[in-house]
mmCIF file of C-alpha atoms in Angstrom:
data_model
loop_
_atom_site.group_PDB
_atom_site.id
_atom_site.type_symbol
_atom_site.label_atom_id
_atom_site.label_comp_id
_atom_site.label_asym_id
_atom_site.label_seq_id
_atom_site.Cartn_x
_atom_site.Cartn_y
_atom_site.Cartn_z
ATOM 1 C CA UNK A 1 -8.573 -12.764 -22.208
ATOM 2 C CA UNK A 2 -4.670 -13.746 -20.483
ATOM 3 C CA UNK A 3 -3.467 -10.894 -18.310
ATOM 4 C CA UNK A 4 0.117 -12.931 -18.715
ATOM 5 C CA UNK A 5 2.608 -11.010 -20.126
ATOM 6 C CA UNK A 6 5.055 -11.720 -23.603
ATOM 7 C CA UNK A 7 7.707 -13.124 -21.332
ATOM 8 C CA UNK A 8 5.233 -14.697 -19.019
ATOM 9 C CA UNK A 9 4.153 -16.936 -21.658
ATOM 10 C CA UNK A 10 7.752 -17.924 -22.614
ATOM 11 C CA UNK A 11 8.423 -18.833 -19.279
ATOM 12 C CA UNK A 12 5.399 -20.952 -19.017
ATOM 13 C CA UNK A 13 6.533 -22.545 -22.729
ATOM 14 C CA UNK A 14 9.997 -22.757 -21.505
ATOM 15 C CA UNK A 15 8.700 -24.227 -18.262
ATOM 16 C CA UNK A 16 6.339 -27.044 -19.871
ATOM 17 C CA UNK A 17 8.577 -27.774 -23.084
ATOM 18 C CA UNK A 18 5.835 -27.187 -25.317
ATOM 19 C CA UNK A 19 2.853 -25.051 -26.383
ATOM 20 C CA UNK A 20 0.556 -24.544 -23.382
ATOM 21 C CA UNK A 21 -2.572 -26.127 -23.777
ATOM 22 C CA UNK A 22 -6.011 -23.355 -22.957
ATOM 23 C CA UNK A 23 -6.688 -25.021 -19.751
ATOM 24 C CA UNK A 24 -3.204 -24.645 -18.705
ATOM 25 C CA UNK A 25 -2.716 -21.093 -19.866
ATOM 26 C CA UNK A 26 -6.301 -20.978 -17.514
ATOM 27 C CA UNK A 27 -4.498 -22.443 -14.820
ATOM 28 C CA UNK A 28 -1.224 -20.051 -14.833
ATOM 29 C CA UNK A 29 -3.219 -17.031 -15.694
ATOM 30 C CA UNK A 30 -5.433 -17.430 -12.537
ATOM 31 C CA UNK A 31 -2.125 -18.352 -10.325
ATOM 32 C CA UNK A 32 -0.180 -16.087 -11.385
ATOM 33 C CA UNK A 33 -3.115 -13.416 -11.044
ATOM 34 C CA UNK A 34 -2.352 -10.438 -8.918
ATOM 35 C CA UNK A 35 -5.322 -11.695 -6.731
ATOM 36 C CA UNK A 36 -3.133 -14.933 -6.099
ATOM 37 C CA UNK A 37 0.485 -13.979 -6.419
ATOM 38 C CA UNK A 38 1.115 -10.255 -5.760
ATOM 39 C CA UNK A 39 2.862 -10.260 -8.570
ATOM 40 C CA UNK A 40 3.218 -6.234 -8.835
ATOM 41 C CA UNK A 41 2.701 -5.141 -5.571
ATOM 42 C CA UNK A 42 4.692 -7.843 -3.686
ATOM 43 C CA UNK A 43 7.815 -5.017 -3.828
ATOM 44 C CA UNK A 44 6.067 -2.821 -2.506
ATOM 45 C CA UNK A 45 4.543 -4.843 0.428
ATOM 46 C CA UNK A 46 8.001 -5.937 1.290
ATOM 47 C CA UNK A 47 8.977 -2.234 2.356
ATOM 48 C CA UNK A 48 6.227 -2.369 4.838
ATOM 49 C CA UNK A 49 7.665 -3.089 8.737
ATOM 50 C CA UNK A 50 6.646 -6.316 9.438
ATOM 51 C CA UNK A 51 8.197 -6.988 13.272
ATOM 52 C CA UNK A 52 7.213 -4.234 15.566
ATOM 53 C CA UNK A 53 5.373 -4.213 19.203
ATOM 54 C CA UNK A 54 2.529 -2.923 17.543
ATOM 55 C CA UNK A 55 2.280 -6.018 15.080
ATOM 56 C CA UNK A 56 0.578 -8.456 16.502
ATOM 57 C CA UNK A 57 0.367 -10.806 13.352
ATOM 58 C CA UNK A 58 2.402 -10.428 10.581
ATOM 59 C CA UNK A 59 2.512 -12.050 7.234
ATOM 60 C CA UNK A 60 2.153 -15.323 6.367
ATOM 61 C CA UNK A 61 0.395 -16.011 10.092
ATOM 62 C CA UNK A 62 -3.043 -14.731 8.549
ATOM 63 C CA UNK A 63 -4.741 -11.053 8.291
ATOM 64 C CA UNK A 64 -2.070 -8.490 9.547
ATOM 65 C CA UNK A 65 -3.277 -7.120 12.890
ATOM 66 C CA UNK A 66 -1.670 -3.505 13.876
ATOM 67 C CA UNK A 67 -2.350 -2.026 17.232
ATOM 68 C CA UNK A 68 -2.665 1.636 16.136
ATOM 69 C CA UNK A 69 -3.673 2.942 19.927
ATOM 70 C CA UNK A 70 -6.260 2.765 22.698
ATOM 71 C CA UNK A 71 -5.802 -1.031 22.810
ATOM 72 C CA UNK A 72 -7.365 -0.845 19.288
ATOM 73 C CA UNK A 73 -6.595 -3.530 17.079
ATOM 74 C CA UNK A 74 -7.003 -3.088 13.368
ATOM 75 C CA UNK A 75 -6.844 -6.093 10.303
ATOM 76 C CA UNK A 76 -5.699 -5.520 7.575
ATOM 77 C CA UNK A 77 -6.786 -7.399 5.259
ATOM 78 C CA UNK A 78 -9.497 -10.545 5.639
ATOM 79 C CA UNK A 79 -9.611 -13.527 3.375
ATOM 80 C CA UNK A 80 -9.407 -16.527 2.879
ATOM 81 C CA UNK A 81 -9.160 -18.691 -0.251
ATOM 82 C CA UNK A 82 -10.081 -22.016 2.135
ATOM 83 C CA UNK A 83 -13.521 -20.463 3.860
ATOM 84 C CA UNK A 84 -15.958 -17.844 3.543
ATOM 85 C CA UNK A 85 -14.643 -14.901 4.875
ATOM 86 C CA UNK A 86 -17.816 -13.707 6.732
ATOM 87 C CA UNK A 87 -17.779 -16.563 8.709
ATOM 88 C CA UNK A 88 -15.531 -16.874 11.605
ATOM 89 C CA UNK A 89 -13.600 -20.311 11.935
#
């Protein structure tokens, strides 16, 4: 089951020139996932402050790290498509 949308899939037609083959309607269904892309809450996530003393690292650096008091420094989100997350580097 595709969670693309109508005018996903014309994009991806329009894109390729052709009918999409399974495996590539695969492939752009898992990129385009929420899970990969953000697609519906990247919006949102841009109205978030994102340069502030109390960020210490931002987007696109790797978890977001907020210093919310007490020298206490909280992440926000750990993962890591490259290496088990559980595992430290």
């Amino acid at each position: 089951m595709s969670s693309l949308s109508p005018e996903e899939l014309e994009d991806i037609r329009r894109r390729l020139g052709r009918e999409p083959s399974e495996i590539e309607l695969g492939m752009f269904d898992v990129m385009w996932s929420e899970h990969c892309s953000y697609k519906s809450s990247k919006k949102v996530l841009k109205m978030l402050p994102t340069k502030a003393p109390y960020v210490i690292v931002g987007p696109g650096q790797d978890a977001g790290m907020v210093e919310i008091g007490d020298e206490i420094v909280i992440a926000m989100k750990i993962e890591s498509h490259n290496h088990p997350s559980a595992i430290e580097p």
